XYZ file of C-alpha atoms in Angstrom:
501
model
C 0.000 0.000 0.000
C 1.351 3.425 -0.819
C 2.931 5.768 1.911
C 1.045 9.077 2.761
C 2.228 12.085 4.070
C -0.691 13.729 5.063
C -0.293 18.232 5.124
C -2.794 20.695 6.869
C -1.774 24.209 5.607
C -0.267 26.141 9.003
C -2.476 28.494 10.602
C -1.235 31.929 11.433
C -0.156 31.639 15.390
C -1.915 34.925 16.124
C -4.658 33.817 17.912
C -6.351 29.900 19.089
C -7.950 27.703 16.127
C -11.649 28.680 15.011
C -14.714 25.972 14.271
C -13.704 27.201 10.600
C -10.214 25.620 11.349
C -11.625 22.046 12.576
C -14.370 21.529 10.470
C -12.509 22.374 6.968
C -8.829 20.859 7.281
C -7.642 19.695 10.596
C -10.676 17.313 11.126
C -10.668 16.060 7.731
C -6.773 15.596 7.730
C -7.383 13.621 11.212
C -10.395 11.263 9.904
C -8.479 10.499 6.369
C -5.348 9.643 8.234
C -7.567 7.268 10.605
C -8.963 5.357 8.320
C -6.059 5.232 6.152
C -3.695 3.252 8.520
C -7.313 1.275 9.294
C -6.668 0.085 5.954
C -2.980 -0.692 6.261
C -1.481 2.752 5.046
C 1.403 4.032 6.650
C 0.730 7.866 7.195
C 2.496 10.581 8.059
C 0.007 14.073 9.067
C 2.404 17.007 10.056
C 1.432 21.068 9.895
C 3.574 23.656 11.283
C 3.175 27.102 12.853
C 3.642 29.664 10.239
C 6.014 31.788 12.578
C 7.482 33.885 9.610
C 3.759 34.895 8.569
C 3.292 38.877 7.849
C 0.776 39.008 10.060
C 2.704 38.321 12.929
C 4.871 41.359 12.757
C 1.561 43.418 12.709
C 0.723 41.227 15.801
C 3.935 42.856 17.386
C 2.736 46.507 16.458
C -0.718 46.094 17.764
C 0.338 44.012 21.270
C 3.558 45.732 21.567
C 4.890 42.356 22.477
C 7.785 40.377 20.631
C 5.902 38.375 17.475
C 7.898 34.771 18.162
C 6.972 35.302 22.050
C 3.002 35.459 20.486
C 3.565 32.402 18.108
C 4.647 30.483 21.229
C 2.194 30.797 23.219
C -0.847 30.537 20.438
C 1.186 26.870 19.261
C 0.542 25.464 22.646
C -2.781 26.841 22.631
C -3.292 25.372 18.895
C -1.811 21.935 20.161
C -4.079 21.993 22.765
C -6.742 22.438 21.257
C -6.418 19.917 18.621
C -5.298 17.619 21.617
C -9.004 18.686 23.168
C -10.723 17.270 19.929
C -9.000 14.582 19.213
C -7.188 15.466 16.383
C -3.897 13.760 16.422
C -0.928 14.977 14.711
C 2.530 12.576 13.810
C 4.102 16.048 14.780
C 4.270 19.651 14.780
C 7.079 21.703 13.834
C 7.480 25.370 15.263
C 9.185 26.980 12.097
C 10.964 29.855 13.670
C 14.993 29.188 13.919
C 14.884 25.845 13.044
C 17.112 23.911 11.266
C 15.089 21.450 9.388
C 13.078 24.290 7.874
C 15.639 26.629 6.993
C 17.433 23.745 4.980
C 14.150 22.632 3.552
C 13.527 26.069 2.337
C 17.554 26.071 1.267
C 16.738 22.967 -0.583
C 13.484 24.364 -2.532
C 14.886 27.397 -2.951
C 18.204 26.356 -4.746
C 16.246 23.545 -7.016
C 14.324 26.325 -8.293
C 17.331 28.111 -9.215
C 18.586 25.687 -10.337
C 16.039 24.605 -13.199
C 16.423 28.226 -14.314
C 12.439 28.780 -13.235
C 13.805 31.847 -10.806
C 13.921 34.922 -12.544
C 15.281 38.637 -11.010
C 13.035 41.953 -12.240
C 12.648 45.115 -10.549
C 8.756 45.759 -9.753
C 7.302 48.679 -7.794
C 6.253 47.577 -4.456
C 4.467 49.432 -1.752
C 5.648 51.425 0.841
C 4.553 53.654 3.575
C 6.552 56.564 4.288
C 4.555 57.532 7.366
C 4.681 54.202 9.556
C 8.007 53.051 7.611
C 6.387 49.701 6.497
C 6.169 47.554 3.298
C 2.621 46.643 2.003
C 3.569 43.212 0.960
C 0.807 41.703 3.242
C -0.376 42.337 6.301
C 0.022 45.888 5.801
C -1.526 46.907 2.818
C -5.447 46.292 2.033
C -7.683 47.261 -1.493
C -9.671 45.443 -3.942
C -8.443 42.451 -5.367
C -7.504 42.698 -8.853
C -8.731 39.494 -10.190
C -12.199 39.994 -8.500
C -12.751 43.014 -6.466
C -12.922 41.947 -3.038
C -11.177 43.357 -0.312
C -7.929 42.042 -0.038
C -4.069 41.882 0.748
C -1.974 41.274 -1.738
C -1.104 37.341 -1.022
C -4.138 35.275 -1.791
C -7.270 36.328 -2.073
C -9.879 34.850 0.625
C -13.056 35.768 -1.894
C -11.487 34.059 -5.437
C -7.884 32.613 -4.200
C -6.185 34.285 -7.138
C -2.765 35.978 -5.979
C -3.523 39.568 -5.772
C -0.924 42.206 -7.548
C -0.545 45.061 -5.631
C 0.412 47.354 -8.207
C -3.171 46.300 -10.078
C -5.108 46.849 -7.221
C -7.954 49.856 -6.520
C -7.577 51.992 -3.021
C -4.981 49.591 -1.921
C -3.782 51.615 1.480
C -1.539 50.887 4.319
C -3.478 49.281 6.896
C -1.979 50.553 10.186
C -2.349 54.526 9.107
C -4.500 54.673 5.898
C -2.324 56.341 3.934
C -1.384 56.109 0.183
C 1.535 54.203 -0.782
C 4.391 55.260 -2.411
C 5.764 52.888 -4.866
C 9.748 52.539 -5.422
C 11.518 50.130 -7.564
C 12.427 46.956 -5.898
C 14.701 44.236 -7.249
C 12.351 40.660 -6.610
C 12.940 37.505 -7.396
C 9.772 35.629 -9.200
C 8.854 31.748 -9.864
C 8.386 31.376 -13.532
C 4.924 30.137 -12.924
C 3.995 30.197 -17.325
C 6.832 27.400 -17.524
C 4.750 24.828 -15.722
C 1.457 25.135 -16.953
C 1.465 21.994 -19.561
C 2.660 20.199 -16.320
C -0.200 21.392 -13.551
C -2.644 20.713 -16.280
C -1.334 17.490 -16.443
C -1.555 16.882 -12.808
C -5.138 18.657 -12.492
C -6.841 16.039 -15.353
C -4.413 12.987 -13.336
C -7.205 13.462 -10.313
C -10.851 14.449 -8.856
C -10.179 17.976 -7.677
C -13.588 18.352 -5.240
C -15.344 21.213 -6.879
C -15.650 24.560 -7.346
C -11.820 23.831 -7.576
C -11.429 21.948 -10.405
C -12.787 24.364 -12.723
C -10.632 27.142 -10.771
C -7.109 25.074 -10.930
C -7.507 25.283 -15.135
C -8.695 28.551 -15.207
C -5.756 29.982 -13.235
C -3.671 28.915 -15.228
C -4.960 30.701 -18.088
C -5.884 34.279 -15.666
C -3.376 34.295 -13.088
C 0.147 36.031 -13.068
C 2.590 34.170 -15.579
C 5.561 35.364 -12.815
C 4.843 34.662 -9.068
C 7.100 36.821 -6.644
C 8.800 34.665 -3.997
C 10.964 37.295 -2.559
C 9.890 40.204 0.072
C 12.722 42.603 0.626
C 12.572 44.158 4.254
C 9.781 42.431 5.417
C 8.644 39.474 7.196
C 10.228 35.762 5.813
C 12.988 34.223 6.198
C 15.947 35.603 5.611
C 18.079 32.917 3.908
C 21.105 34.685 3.289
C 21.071 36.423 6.480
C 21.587 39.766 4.505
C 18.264 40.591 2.728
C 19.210 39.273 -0.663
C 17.192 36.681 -0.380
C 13.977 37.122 2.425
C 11.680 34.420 1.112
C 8.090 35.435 1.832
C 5.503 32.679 3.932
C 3.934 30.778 0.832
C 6.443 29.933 -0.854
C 7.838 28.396 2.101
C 4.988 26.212 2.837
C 6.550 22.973 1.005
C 9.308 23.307 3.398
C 7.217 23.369 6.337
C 6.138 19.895 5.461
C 9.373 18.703 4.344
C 11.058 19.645 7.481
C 7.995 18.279 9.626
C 8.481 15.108 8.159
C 12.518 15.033 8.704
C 12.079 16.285 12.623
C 9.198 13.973 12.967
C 11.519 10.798 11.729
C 14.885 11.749 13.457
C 13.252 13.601 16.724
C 10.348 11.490 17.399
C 10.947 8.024 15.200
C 14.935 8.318 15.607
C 15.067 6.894 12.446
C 16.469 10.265 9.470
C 16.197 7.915 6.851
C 12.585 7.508 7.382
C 11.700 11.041 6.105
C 14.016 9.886 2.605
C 12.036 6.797 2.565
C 8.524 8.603 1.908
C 9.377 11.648 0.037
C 11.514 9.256 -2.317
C 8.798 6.617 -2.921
C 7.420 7.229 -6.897
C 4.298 5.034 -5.199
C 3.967 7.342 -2.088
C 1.608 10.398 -1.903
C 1.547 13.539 -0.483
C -1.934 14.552 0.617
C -2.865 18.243 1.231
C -5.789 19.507 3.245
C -6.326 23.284 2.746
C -8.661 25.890 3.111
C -9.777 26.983 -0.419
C -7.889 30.493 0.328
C -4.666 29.041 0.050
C -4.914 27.285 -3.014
C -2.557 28.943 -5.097
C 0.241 28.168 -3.365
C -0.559 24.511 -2.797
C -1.892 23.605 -5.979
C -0.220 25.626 -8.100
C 3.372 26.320 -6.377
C 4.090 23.285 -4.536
C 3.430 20.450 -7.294
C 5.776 23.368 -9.731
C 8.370 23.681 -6.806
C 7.830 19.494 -5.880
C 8.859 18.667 -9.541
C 11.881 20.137 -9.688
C 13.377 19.052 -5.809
C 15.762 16.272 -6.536
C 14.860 12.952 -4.347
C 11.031 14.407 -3.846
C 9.185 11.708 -6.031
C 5.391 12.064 -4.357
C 2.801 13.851 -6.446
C 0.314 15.950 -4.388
C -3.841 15.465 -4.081
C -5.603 18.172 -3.049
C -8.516 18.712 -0.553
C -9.697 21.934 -0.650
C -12.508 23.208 1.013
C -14.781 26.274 0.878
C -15.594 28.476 4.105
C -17.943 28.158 7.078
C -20.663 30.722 8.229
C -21.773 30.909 11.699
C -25.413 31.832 12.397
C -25.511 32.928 8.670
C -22.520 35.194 8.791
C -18.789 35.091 7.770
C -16.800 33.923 10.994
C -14.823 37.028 12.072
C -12.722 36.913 15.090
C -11.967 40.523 14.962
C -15.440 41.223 15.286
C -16.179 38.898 17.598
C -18.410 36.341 16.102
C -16.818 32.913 16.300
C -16.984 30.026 18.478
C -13.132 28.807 19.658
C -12.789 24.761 18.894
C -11.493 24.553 22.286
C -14.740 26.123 23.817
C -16.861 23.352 22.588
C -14.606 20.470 23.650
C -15.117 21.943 26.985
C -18.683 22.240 26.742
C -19.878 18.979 24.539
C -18.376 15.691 24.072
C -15.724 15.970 21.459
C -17.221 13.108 19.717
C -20.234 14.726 19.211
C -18.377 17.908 18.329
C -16.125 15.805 15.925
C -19.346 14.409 14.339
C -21.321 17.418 13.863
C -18.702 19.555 12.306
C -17.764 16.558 9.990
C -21.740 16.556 9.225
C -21.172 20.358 8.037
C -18.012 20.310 6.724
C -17.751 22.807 4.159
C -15.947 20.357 1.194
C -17.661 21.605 -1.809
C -19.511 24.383 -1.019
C -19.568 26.833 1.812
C -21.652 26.147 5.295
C -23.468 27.176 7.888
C -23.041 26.315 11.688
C -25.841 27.638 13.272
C -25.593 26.972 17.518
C -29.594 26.435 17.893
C -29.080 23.343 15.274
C -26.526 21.986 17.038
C -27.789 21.923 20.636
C -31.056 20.894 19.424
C -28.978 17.999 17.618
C -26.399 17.344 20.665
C -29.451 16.866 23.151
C -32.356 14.481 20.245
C -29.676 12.338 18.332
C -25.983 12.527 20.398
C -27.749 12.241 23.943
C -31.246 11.012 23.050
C -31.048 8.351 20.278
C -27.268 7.363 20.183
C -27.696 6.576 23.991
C -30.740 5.059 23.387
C -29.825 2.489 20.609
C -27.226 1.126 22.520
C -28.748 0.848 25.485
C -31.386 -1.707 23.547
C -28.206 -3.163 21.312
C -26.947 -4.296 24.213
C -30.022 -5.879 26.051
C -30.669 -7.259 22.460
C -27.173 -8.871 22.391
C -27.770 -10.435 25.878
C -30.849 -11.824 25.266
C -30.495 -13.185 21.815
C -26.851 -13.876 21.361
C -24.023 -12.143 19.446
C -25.978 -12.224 15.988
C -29.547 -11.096 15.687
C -31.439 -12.559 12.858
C -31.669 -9.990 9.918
C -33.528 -10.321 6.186
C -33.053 -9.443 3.342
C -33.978 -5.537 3.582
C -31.346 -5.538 6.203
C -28.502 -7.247 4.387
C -29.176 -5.035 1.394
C -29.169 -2.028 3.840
C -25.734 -2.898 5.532
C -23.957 -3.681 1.661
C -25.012 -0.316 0.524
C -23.486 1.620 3.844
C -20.275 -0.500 3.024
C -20.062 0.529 -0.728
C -20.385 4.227 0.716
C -18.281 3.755 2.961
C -15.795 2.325 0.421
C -15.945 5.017 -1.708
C -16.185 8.018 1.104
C -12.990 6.407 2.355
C -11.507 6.174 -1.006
C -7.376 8.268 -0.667
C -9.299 9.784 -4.471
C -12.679 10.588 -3.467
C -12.441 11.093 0.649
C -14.983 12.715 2.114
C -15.472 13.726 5.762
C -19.257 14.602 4.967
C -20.404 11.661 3.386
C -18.280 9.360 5.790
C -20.647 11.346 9.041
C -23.869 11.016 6.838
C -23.228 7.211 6.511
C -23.595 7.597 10.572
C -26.360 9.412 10.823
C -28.553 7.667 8.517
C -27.496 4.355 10.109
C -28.279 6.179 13.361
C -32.200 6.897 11.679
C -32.321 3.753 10.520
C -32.000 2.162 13.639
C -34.012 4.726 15.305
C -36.763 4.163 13.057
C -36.368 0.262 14.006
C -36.437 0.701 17.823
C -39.800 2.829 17.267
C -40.779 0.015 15.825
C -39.753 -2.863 18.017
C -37.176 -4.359 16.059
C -33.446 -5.640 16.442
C -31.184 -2.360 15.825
C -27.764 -4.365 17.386
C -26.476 -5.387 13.908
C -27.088 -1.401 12.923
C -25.558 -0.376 15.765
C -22.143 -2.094 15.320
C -21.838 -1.153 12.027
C -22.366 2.380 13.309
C -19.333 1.612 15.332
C -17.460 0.079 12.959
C -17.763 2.639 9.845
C -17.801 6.092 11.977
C -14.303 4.948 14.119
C -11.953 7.547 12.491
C -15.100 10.303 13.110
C -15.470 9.167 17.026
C -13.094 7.032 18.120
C -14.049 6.964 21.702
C -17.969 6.360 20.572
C -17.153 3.843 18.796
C -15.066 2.061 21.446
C -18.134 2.695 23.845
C -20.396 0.384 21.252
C -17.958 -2.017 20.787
C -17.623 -2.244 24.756
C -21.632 -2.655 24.981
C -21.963 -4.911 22.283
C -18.823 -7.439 23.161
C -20.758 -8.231 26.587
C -21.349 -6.564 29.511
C -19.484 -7.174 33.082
C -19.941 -10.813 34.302
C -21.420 -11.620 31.243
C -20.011 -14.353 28.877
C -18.084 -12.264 25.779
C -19.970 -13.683 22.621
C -17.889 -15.022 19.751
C -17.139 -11.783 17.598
C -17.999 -12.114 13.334
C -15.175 -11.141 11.451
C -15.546 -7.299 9.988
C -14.612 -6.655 6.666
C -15.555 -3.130 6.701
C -12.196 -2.303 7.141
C -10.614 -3.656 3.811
C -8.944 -1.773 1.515
């Protein structure tokens, strides 16, 4: 079976992880890399926090506290809260100063050069005269120039085109609202035209979930034919140590994962070869969970700069997904309206929070979590009829044996949540969403039965079976019930072969 390293793009470590966060990439990233060693896969799922980020120097300014200080102290509280849901990572990497990340980046960096798709031209950038800052980023706001919406000039969160701030309308410094003036800087760019035949290649190699299919072809043809990679004076790492080379945050995102992976094999495995060993393998994969905002860079940059790193073999698949609304509105923690991850592992069971948000994951399109919907939910289905159904599976299982009698409505039933769950499953077609509907229309199903007065035990194992990478601890709680209860003989167990690859 083919190696996966599984990627989650690095959050910003300006603040704690959103429901936005969990229910588009983390959770996903978790749940695929679940039931992908269920199946016999060995994975790898590493992120990083994005310490050289922009926004963290505009952190500083507003805090008046030292930026890597802040990106300390929001990693432990991002590692805690994934910890809190359940979401386990093969490791983390904290990007600032270390050395696995500044060779990775040395690596990339010098392949590219290398292949002669790095080329030098002088551009004119922004800069503020009054607050003495570059408007690479974090410090310069206006209209998109692919689409209009408010933006920086990285990637746009409304059409995930790559902004140019030079082509963009009432673009202003953000910390004083001033007009930029523009002098000539000398850049260095990623020949992005060169690779097109290639990433066109890759796009019609694979399902791309949509609306990002038809976006990946059609950037191609709209976007910028030269992608800057260099930020002179601002944030990035510095890789020459004397400003001829600062390389700015998404570029560097391929070396975040390549350096997780080497610190996870010779810091936590003790085993540096292991890190050659995936990234080498033509059969491997390299599986990338990102919000739909950062798609240029992953799905356009990485596979370009991935094709040209000697001893990197892996081809990338992409899982994008869209946004999620709260109570109808854009999530906005500068504003106020959000609901932290870690606030509803305190409050709910973190099963139940894992399955909801997996039940509203915002794959293809974008989502709405709306609080009265979920209570309402938590208290009927997660406390009322989950409780309820295995309360009778068990009493079912004692009185009857380990194997209830079903016909053929039921075996028909059970085959078609298997094929689902084959193909929701599937390392081409995964799908957090359809995996948690598979649950919950077992879960009806069996409710429906119970109204009814009959046997639900064969429904609820397979309930705990197929929904194990979406609640782990549920599912151990079924299997528990269901295996015998204290002083009670443990029935002979069938053989499962929901698992199989």
């Amino acid at each position: 079976m083919p190696r996966l390293i599984v990627s989650v793009t690095p959050p910003t470590p300006n603040g704690d992880l959103h429901i936005g966060h969990i229910a588009g990439p983390f959770l996903s990233a978790d749940v695929f890399t679940r039931v992908q060693r269920a199946k016999g896969h060995d994975c790898i799922l590493v992120s990083y926090s994005d310490d050289y980020q922009s926004y963290m120097h505009r952190k500083e300014l507003e805090l008046g506290v030292d930026r890597i200080q802040i990106a300390n102290e929001n990693t432990e509280r991002i590692k805690g809260t994934l910890a809190a849901l359940g979401i386990e990572m093969s490791h983390w990497l904290s990007s600032y100063e270390n050395r696995h990340f500044h060779g990775a980046a040395a690596q990339v960096y010098a392949a590219a050069v290398e292949a002669g798709a790095v080329v030098k031209r002088t551009s004119c950038e922004p800069w503020c005269p009054s607050c003495g800052t570059w408007g690479y980023e974090a410090f310069g706001r206006g209209n998109c120039n692919y689409c209009g919406s408010d933006s920086d000039a990285s990637q746009c969160e409304q059409c995930a085109y790559p902004p140019e701030a030079a082509l963009m309308e009432d673009f202003v410094c953000k910390l004083c609202g001033g007009k930029f003036d523009w002098p000539e800087v000398e850049r260095e760019f990623l020949d992005v035209e060169r690779f097109a035949g290639f990433l066109s290649g890759l796009y019609s190699s694979q399902p791309i979930r949509p609306p990002m299919a038809e976006w990946a072809n059609e950037v191609l043809e709209r976007g910028p034919r030269l992608w800057a990679i260099t930020r002179p004076g601002e944030a990035g790492l510095d890789l020459g140590g004397n400003e001829a080379c600062r390389l700015h945050t998404w570029f560097l995102g391929l070396a975040g994962y390549i350096a997780a992976v080497a610190e996870y094999a010779e810091d936590v495995v003790g085993d540096g070869a292991l890190a050659t060993a995936f990234w080498a393998d033509r059969d491997a994969r390299l599986v990338e969970f990102l919000g739909y905002d950062c798609a240029y860079s992953h799905m356009v940059v990485y596979p370009s700069l991935l094709s040209m790193v000697p001893g990197l073999s892996l081809m990338p698949k992409f899982y994008p997904n869209q946004f999620m609304k709260l109570n109808g509105k854009n999530l906005s923690t500068s504003r106020g309206h959000t609901i932290w991850a870690r606030d509803l592992a305190v409050d709910y069971d973190r099963d139940a929070v894992r399955l909801f948000l997996a039940s509203v994951s915002p794959e293809e399109r974008e989502t709405d979590f709306e609080v009265a919907v979920f209570q309402s939910w938590y208290r009927t289905v997660w406390q009322g009829a989950i409780d309820r159904l295995i309360d009778l599976a068990r009493t079912e299982r004692r009185e009857t044996g380990f194997r209830s009698p079903i016909g053929a409505d039921d075996t028909a039933l059970l085959d078609s949540a298997r094929r689902r769950w084959k193909r929701a499953t599937d390392i081409d077609s995964f799908s957090m969403q359809a995996l948690a509907a598979i649950v919950l229309d077992l879960v009806a199903m069996a409710d429906a039965r119970a109204s009814r007065g009959l046997p639900v035990a064969d429904l609820v194992e397979t309930v705990g079976e197929l929904g194990a990478a979406l609640h782990p601890e549920l599912s151990q709680r079924i299997k528990t019930a269901l295996d015998g209860a204290e002083d009670d003989p443990v029935p002979q167990k069938r053989q499962s072969t929901f698992m199989e690859a």
